Every structure is written in structure tokens, then in C-alpha cells.
CSV table of C-alpha atoms in Angstrom, one decimal:
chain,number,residue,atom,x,y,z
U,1,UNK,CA,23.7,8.2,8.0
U,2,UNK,CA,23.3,10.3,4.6
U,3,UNK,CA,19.8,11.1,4.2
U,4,UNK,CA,20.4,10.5,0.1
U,5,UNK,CA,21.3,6.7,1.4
U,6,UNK,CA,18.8,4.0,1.7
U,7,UNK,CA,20.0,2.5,5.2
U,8,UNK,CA,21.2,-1.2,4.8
U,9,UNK,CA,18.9,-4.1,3.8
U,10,UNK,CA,20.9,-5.8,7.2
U,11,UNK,CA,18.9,-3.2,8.8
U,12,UNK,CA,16.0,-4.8,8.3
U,13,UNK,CA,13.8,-6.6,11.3
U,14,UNK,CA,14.1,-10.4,11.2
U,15,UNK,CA,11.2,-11.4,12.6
U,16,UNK,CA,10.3,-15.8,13.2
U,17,UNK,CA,8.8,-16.2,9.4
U,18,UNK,CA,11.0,-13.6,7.9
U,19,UNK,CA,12.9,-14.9,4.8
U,20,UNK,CA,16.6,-15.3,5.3
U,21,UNK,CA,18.9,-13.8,2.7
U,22,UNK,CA,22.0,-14.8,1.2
U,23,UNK,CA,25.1,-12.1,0.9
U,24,UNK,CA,23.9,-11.9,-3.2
U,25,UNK,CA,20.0,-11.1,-2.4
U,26,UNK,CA,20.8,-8.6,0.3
U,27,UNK,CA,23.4,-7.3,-1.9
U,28,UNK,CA,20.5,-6.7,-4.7
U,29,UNK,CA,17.9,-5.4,-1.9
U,30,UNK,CA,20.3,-2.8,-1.0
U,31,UNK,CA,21.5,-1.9,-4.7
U,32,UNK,CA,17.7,-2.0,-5.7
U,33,UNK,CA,16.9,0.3,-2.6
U,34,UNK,CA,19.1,3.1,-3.1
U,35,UNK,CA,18.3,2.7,-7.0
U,36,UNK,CA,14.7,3.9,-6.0
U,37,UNK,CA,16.0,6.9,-4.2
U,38,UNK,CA,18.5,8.0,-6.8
U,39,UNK,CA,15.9,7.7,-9.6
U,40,UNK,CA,13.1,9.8,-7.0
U,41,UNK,CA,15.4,12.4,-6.3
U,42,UNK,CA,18.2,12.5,-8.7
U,43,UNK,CA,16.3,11.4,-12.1
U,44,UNK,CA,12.9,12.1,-11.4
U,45,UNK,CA,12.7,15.9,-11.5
U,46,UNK,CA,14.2,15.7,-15.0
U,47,UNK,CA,10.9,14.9,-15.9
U,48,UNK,CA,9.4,18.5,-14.6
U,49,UNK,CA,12.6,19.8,-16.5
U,50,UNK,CA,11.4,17.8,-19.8
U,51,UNK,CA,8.2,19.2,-19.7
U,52,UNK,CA,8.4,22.3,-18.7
U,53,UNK,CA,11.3,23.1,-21.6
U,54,UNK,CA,10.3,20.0,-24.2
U,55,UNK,CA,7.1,18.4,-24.2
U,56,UNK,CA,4.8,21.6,-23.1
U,57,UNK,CA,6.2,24.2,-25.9
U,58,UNK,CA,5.6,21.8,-28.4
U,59,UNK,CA,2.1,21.4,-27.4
U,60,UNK,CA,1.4,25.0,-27.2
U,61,UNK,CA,2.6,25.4,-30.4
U,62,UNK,CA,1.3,22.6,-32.2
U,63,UNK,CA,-2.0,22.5,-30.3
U,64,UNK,CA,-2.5,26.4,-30.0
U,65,UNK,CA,-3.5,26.0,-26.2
U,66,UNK,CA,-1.9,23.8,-23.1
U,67,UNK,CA,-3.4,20.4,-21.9
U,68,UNK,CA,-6.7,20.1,-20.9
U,69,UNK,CA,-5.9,17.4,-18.5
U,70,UNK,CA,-3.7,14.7,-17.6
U,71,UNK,CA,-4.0,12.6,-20.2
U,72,UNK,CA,-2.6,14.8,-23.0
U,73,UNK,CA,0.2,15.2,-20.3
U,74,UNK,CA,0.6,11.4,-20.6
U,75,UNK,CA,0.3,11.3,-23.8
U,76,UNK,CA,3.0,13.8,-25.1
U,77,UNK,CA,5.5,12.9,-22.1
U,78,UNK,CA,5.3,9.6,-23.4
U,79,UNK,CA,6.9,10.5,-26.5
U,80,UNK,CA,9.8,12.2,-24.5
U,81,UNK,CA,13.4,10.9,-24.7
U,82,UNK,CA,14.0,10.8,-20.8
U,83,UNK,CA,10.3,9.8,-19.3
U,84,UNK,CA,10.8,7.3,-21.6
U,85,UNK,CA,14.2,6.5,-20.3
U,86,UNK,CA,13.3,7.4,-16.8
U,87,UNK,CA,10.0,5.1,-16.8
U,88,UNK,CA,12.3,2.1,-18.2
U,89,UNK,CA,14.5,2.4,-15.1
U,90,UNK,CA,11.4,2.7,-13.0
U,91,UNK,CA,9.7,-0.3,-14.3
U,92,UNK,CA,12.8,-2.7,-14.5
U,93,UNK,CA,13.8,-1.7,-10.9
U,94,UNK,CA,10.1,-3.2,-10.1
U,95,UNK,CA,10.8,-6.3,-11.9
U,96,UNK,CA,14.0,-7.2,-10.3
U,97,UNK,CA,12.8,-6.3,-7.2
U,98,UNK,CA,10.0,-8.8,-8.1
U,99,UNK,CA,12.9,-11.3,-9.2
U,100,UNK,CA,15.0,-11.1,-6.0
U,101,UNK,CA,12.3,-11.8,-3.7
U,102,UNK,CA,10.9,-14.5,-5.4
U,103,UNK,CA,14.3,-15.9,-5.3
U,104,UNK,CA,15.0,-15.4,-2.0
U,105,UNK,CA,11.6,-17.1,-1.1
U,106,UNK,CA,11.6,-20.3,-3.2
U,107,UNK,CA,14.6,-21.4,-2.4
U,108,UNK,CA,13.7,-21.5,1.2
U,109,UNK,CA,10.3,-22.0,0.7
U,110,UNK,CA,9.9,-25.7,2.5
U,111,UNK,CA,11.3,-24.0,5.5
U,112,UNK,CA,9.4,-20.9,5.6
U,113,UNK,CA,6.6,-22.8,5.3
U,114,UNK,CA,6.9,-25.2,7.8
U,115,UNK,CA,8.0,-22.3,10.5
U,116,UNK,CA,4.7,-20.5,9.6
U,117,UNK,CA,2.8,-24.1,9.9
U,118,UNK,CA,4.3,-23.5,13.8
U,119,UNK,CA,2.4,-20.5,14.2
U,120,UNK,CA,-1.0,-21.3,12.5
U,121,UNK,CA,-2.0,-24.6,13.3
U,122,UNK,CA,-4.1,-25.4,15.8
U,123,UNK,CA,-4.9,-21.5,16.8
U,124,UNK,CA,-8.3,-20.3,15.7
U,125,UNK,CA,-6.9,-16.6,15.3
U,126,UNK,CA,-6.8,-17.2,11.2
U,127,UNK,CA,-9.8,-18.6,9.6
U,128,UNK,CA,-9.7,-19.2,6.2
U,129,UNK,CA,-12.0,-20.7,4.0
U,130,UNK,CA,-12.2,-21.7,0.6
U,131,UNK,CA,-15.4,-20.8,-0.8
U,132,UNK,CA,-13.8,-17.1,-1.0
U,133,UNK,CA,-13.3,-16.5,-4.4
U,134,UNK,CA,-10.7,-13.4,-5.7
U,135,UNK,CA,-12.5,-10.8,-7.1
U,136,UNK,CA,-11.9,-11.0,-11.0
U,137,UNK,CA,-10.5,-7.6,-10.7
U,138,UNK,CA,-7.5,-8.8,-8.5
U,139,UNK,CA,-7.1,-12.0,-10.7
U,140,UNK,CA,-6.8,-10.0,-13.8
U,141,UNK,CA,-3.1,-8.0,-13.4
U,142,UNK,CA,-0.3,-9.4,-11.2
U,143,UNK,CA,-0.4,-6.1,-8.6
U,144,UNK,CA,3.1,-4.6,-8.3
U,145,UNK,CA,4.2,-6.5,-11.3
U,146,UNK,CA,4.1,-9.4,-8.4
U,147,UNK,CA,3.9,-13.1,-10.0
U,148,UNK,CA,0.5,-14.0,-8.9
U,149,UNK,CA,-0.3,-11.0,-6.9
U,150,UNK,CA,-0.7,-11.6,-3.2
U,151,UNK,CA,-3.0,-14.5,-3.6
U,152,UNK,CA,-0.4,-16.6,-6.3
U,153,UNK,CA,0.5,-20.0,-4.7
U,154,UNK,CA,3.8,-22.1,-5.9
U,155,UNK,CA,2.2,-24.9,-4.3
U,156,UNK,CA,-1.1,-25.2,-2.6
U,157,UNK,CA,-1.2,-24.1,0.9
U,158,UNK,CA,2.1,-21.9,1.0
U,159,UNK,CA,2.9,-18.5,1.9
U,160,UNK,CA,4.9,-17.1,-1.1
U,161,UNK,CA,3.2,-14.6,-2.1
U,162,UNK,CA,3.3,-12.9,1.7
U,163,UNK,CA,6.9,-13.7,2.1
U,164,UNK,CA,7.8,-11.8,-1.1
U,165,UNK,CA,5.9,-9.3,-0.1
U,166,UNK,CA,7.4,-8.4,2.9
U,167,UNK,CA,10.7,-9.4,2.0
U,168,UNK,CA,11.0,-6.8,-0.6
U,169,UNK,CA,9.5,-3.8,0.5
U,170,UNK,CA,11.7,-2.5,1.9
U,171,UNK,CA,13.6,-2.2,-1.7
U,172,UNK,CA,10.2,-0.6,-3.1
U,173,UNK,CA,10.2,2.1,-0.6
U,174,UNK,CA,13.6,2.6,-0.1
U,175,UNK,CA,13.7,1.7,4.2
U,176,UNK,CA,11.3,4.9,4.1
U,177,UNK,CA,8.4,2.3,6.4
U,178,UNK,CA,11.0,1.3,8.9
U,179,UNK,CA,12.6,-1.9,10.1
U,180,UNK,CA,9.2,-3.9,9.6
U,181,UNK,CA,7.6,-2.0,7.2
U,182,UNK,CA,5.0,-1.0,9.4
U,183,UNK,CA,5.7,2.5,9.5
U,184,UNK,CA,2.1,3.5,7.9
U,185,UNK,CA,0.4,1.4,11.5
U,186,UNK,CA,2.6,3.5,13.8
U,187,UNK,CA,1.3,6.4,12.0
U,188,UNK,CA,-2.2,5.3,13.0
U,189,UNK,CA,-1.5,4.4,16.3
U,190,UNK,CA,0.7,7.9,16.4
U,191,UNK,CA,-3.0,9.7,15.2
U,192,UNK,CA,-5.3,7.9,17.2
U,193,UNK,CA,-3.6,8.5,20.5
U,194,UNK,CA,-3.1,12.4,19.6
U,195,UNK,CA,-6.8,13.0,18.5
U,196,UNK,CA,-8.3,10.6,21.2
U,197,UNK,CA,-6.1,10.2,24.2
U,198,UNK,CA,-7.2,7.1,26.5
U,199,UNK,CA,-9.5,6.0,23.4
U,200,UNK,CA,-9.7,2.1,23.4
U,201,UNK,CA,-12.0,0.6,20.8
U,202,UNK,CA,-13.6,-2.2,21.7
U,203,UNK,CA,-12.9,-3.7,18.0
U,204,UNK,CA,-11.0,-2.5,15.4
U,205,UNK,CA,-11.6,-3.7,11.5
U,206,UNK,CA,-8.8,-3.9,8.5
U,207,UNK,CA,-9.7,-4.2,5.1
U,208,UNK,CA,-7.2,-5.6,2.6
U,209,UNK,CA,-4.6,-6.4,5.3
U,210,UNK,CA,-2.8,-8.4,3.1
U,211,UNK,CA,0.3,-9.4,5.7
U,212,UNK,CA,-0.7,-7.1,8.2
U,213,UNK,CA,2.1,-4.3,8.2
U,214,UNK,CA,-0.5,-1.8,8.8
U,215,UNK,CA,-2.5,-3.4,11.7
U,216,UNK,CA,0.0,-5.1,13.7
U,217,UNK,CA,0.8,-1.4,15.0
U,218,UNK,CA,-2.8,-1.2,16.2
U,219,UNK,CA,-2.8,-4.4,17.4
U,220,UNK,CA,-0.2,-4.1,19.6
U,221,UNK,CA,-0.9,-0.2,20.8
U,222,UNK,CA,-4.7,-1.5,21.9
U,223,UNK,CA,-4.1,-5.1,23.4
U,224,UNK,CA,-7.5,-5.2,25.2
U,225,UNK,CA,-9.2,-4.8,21.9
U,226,UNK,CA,-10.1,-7.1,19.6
U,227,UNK,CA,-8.4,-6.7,16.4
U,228,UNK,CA,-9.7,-8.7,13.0
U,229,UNK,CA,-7.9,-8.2,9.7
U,230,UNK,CA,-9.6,-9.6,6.4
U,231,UNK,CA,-8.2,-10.1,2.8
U,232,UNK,CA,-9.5,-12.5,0.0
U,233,UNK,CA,-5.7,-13.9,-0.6
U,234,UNK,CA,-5.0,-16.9,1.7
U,235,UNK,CA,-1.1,-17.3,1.0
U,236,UNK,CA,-0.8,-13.6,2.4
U,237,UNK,CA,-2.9,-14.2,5.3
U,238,UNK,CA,-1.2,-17.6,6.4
U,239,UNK,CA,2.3,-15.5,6.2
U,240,UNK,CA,0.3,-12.5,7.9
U,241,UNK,CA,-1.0,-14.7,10.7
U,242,UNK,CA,2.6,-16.2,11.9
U,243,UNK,CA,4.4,-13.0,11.2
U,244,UNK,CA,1.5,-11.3,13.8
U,245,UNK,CA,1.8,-14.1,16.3
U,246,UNK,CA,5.4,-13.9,15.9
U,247,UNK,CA,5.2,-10.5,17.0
U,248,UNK,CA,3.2,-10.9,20.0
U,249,UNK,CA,0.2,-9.8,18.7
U,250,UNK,CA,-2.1,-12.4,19.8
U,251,UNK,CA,-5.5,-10.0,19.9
U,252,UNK,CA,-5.4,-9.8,16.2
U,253,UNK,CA,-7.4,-12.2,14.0
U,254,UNK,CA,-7.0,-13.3,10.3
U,255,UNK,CA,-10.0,-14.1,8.2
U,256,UNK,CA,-10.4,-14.8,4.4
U,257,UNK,CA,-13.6,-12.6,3.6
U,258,UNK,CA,-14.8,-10.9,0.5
U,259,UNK,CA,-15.0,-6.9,1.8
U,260,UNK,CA,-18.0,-6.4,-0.1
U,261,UNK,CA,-20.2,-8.8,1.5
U,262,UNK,CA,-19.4,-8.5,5.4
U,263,UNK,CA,-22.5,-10.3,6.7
U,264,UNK,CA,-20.7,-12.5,8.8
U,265,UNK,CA,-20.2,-9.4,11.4
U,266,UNK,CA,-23.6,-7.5,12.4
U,267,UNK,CA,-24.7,-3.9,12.2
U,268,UNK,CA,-22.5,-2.0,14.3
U,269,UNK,CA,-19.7,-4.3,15.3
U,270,UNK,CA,-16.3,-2.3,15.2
U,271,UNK,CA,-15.6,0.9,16.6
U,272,UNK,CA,-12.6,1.5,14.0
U,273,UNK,CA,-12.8,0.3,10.4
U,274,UNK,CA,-9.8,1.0,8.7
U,275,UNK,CA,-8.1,0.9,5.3
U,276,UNK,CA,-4.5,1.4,4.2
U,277,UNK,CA,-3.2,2.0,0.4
U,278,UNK,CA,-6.2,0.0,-0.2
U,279,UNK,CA,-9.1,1.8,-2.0
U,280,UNK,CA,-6.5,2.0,-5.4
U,281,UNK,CA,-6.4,-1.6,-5.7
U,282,UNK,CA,-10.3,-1.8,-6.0
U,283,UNK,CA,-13.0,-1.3,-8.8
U,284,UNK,CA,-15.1,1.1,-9.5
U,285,UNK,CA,-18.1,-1.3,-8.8
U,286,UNK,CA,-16.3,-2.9,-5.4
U,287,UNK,CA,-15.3,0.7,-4.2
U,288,UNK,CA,-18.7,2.2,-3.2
U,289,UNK,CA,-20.0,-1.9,-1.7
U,290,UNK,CA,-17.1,-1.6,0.4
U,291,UNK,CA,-17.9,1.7,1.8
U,292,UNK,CA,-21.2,0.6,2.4
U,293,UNK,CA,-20.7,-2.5,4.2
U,294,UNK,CA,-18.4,-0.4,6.6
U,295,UNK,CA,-21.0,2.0,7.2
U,296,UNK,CA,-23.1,-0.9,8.1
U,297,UNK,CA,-20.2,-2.8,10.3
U,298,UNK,CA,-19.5,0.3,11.9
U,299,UNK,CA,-20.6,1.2,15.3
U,300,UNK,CA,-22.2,4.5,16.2
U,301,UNK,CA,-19.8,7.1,17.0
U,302,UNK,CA,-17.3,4.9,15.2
U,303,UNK,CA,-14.6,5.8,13.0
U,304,UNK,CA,-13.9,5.1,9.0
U,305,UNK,CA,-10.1,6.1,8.1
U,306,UNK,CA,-8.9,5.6,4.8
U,307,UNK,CA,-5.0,6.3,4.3
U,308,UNK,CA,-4.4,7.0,0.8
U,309,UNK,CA,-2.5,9.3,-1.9
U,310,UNK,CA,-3.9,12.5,-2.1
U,311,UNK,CA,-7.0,12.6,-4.6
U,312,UNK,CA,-6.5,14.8,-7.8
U,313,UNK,CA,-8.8,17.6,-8.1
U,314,UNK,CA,-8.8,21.1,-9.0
U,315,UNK,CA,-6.0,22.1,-7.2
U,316,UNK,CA,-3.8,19.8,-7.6
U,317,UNK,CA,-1.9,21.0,-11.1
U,318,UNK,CA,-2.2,18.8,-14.3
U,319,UNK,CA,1.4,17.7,-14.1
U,320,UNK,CA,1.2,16.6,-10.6
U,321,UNK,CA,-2.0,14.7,-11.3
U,322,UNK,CA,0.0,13.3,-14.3
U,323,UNK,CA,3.3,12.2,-12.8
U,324,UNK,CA,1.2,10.4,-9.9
U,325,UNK,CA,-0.9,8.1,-12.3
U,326,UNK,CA,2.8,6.9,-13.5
U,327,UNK,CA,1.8,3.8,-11.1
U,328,UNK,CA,-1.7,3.2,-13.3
U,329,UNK,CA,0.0,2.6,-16.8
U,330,UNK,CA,3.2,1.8,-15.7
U,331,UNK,CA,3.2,-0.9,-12.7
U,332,UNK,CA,-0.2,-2.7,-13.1
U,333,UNK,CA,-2.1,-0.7,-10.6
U,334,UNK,CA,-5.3,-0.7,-13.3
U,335,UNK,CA,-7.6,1.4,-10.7
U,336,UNK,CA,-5.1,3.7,-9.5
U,337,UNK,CA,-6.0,6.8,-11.7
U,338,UNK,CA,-9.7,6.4,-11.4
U,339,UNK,CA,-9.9,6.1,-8.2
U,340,UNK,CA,-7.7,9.0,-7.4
U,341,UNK,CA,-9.9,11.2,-9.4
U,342,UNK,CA,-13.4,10.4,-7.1
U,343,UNK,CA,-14.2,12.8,-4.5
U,344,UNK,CA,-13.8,10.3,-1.9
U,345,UNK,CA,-15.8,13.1,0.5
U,346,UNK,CA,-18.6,12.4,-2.0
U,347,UNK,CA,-18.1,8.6,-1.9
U,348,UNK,CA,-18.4,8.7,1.9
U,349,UNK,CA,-21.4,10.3,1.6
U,350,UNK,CA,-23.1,7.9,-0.8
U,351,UNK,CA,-21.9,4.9,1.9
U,352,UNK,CA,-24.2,6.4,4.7
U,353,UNK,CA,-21.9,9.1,6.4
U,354,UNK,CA,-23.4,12.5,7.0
U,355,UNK,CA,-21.2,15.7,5.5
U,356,UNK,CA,-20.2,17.2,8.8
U,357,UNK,CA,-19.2,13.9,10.0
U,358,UNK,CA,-16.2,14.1,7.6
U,359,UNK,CA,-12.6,15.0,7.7
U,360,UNK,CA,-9.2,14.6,5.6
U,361,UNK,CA,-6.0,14.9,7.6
U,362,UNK,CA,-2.4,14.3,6.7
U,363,UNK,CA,0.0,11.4,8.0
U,364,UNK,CA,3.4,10.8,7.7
U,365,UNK,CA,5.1,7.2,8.3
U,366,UNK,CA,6.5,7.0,11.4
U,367,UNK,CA,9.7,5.0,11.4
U,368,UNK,CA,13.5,4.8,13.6
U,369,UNK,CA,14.8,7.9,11.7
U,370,UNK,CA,18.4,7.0,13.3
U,371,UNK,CA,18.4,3.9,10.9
U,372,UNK,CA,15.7,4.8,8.5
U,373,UNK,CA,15.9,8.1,7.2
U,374,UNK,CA,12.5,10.0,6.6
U,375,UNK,CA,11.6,9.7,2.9
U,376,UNK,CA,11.6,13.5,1.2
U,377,UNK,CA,8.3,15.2,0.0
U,378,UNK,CA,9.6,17.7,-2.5
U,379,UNK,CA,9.3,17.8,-6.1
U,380,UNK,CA,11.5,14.3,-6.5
U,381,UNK,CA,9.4,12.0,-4.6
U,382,UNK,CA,8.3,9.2,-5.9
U,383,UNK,CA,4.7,9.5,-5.8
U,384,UNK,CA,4.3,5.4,-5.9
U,385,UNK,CA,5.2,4.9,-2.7
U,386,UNK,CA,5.6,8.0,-0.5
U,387,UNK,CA,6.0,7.7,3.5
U,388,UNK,CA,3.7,10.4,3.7
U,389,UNK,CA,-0.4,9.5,3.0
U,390,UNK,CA,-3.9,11.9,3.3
U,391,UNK,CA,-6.5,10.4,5.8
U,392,UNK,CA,-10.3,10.3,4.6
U,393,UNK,CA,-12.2,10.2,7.7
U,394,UNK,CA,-15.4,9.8,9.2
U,395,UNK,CA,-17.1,9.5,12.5
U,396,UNK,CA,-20.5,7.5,12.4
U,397,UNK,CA,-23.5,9.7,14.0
U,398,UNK,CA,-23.6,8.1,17.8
């Protein structure tokens, strides 16, 4: 297969409580797909082209110096005839892609919901409970330009928001996650048995699971260890919990929990507290509480491993820094660019970890590359959803 050619949306793994599409939807999955790649590789270093030949001589001349930081970036590239145009294209494709799935979903959603209703009742591997409130900061934007983010309902007690989710992205990221998705877990699982062979924690932690794409990997890799995933959105946890048993991995709980208060697990619980592409999506006040309460949940000579984009800092050049925080202003990801500039190192640190106890690493999505070619890392990527993340780590003092 052409590695310029997102591989078919029939190439997709059809688990129990996957959504089934009609000839039309998977016809739009696979045009939306390969849109994404044509505008990341094809369209998107235009934008370097614009600025480097456009947008930055005009400054220099007008300002009598170049930008400061990424903001004046943003600020003159925003007035630039194809960002503009190459933004609109980006942020439409997100909106149909939102469109599709929710199509796809509602108009099966009776059944979807009573196959998941197969899966949940009666098993005491997903707890949820109702006192959980969403954090105001999640309530505020619909995440991913997603219709009631992943804790929206269409009816009380469904799974909508999960099954949209996984449904559709695979169109966000192009196939670059692999048949289920779940190519950031098999990275884990991938790191974990290189850096620790014959390791087996005793309990491993997820943060922010939503349907569990990342920790399904895990749960499957370490079946004699007890595996609980926690998110504050029920609909993506009821879908997360039958897609999970559906897979076979029946060591790995489901619980509605707040992150920032923990105190349902003592001090020292897990041996592996994870997060995945989650940090962005919090607060500046939630951030630091979560950090914490990992530190506290975490058991000595246990591990803290944050997958995320690579933070900005002073190596990282303006227009890089720039043309990552597209996501902030552009698909409703309100904590993107201010979390990307901490020091997460630092933020560690503050949580409880000592400073030789840290360590950043890189890892790349690990996916069937005969179906699902590897996504590029080169100047066109699309820096919203590359296959490849940066690991903030830390091992708790035994």
C-alpha cells in the first residue's frame, strides 16, 4: 500500500460494540481519512512556505525585529491567505468527521446500546456512580469539536459519546493508531517490556481512559495484574467497559472517579500510574492536584508515565511552537498551549518526585504497518494528532 494512502476504513477492527457502517459512512471515513493526510503532508508545509516568504518579511519590516514568541506568530499568520485557507479545511474536516460518527451512531444507537448492556450488567468490573460531577473545565468546550464531549448523553444511560469516539478516530489520525486505535497502549506495552523485562506490576492506574484504547494494550500484555481505568464521563466508560470485555480483557476495571481526589485508593496502591494525551485536556488548577494525588497513589519504586506532545521550550523554534498550538485556537482544546509551555520536569517535582528520579523518552505508536502505514514525522505532520508522543517519567524513591 502507498504510504501517502490512508489504508481503508474496512480495515478497521470490528470488535462486539463497534458501530456498524453503511457503504455512505465508510465511504466519508475513508474520504475524511485520506483528507487528513493530504492536508498534513501535501497542504500543510505551505504554511512554512507562507511564512517564511509572506508573513515573517512583513514583520521584520513593519516591526523592525522578528517575533518574540508564538503568539505574534499566530497573530500575523492569521492574517495569511493560505493558513487561513488551510485552517478552514482543517477545521471543517473535524466537523464532518464529528457529523459522520454521530450519524453512524444514532441511527443504531438502540442496538449499540443494548449489545453494551450484554457486557456491563451484572459484572462489577465498571463502577460508576453519580455523585461524580464533570469538572466545569470539561463541561465548558465540546473537546474535538465533539457534540457533548465524551460525557454528552442522547438519552440517559447510553454510550454515544464512546461510540463516536472510537468510531471515528481512525478518520482523525488517518489509520496512523492501527486497527483498534490502540496503537499509543502497544507502544507502552512495547516500552515497558524493553526497559523492564519480566516486570509485572501488581496494579496498574489510567487516568482519563475515556474508552480505554490506551490501557486495553496493558491490560492484556500483564493479565495477572490488576488493571483500573478512571474517567469522570460515564457514556465513555459504559462503551469502554463492553469494548474491554469484548476484547478479553477481563483484569481491567472501569470506575467513574474525579482524578483529583483519589481517596478511594490508599497511599501506595499502583505500581504504574499512567496518562495518555491526557494532561492537555486539563486545567491549570487540576494539572498539579493530579500529579499529586499520583504521587500519593503510587507505590514506592513505582512508575509515573505521561505520553504527551513534546513541551515547547527554548529549543523548540517559535514557528514550531506556533504551528502546534493550531489545536488550542482552532479545535477546542482550551489548555493545549498552556500546558505545553510548563516544564512538566518541574511539575513532577512540585507533585513529590525527586529530580534524579526523572526521565523523558520518546515513543512511537506501534501499529500493523502492512495495513496501517506509519504516520510521517517530517515538517508536514500534523502536530494534532501525530503517531509519535514524548514520555514524562518518573520512578517513585523505593
Amino acid at each position: 500500500m502507498k504510504q501517502d494512502v490512508a489504508p481503508p476504513y474496512t480495515a478497521v477492527a470490528r470488535h462486539a460494540v463497534f458501530p456498524e457502517p453503511s457503504h455512505d459512512e465508510a465511504a466519508r471515513f475513508d474520504f475524511l481519512a485520506n483528507f487528513n493526510k493530504y492536508m498534513a503532508a501535501t497542504l500543510g508545509p505551505g504554511n512554512k512556505r507562507a511564512y517564511d516568504t509572506r508573513v515573517l518579511p512583513d514583520f521584520v519590516r513593519e516591526q523592525g525585529r522578528e517575533p518574540g514568541d508564538r503568539g505574534e506568530i499566530r497573530r500575523a499568520m492569521n492574517g495569511d491567505p493560505w493558513h487561513r485557507f488551510w485552517s478552514a479545511l482543517k477545521r471543517n474536516s473535524m466537523e464532518m468527521r464529528q457529523h459522520n460518527g454521530r450519524q453512524m451512531v444514532l441511527r443504531q444507537l438502540d442496538e449499540l446500546d443494548a449489545r453494551v448492556r450484554q457486557f456491563n450488567e451484572g459484572r462489577d468490573t465498571l463502577q460508576l456512580d453519580d455523585s461524580v460531577a464533570v469538572p466545569r473545565y470539561q463541561q465548558a468546550v465540546d473537546i474535538h469539536c465533539m457534540p457533548g464531549s465524551y460525557h454528552g448523553e442522547e438519552r440517559p444511560g447510553d454510550v454515544s459519546a464512546g461510540a463516536n469516539y472510537d468510531c471515528g478516530i481512525f478518520a482523525t489520525t488517518a489509520g496512523g493508531l492501527g486497527a483498534l486505535s490502540d496503537g499509543g497502549g502497544q507502544a507502552l506495552v512495547e516500552w515497558a517490556k524493553r526497559e523492564r523485562p519480566g516486570w509485572t506490576p501488581r496494579r496498574i492506574l489510567d487516568l482519563g481512559s475515556t474508552i480505554g484504547h490506551n490501557i486495553v494494550p496493558l491490560a492484556l500484555a500483564f493479565p495477572d495484574s490488576e488493571v483500573v481505568a478512571i474517567d469522570t464521563a460515564a457514556p465513555s466508560l459504559r462503551y469502554g467497559h463492553a469494548r474491554a470485555q469484548a476484547l478479553g480483557a477481563r483484569n481491567l476495571r472501569f470506575v467513574q472517579m474525579n482524578a483529583e481526589d483519589m481517596s478511594a485508593f490508599p497511599d501506595g496502591h499502583f505500581d504504574w500510574v499512567q496518562t495518555t494525551m491526557f494532561l492537555h485536556e486539563l486545567s491549570g488548577s487540576a494539572l498539579p492536584r493530579i500529579l499529586r494525588e499520583s504521587f500519593r497513589v503510587l507505590a514506592p519504586g513505582g512508575l509515573m508515565l505521561n505520553l504527551e506532545q513534546p513541551q515547547y521550550g527554548p529549543d523548540m523554534p517559535l514557528y514550531e511552537q506556533f504551528i502546534r498550538d493550531w489545536d488550542a485556537y482552532n479545535n477546542n482544546e482550551p489548555f493545549w498551549s498552556a500546558m505545553h509551555s510548563l516544564d512538566l520536569k518541574d511539575e513532577l517535582v512540585e507533585a513529590g518526585f525527586p529530580q534524579d528520579s526523572l526521565f523523558t523518552t520518546g515513543v512511537r505508536a506501534v501499529v500493523d504497518e502492512t495495513v496501517f502505514p506509519s504516520s510521517k514525522t517530517d515538517e508536514g505532520e500534523d502536530h494534532g494528532r501525530a503517531a509519535v508522543w514524548h514520555a514524562y517519567g518518573a520512578w517513585k524513591p523505593a
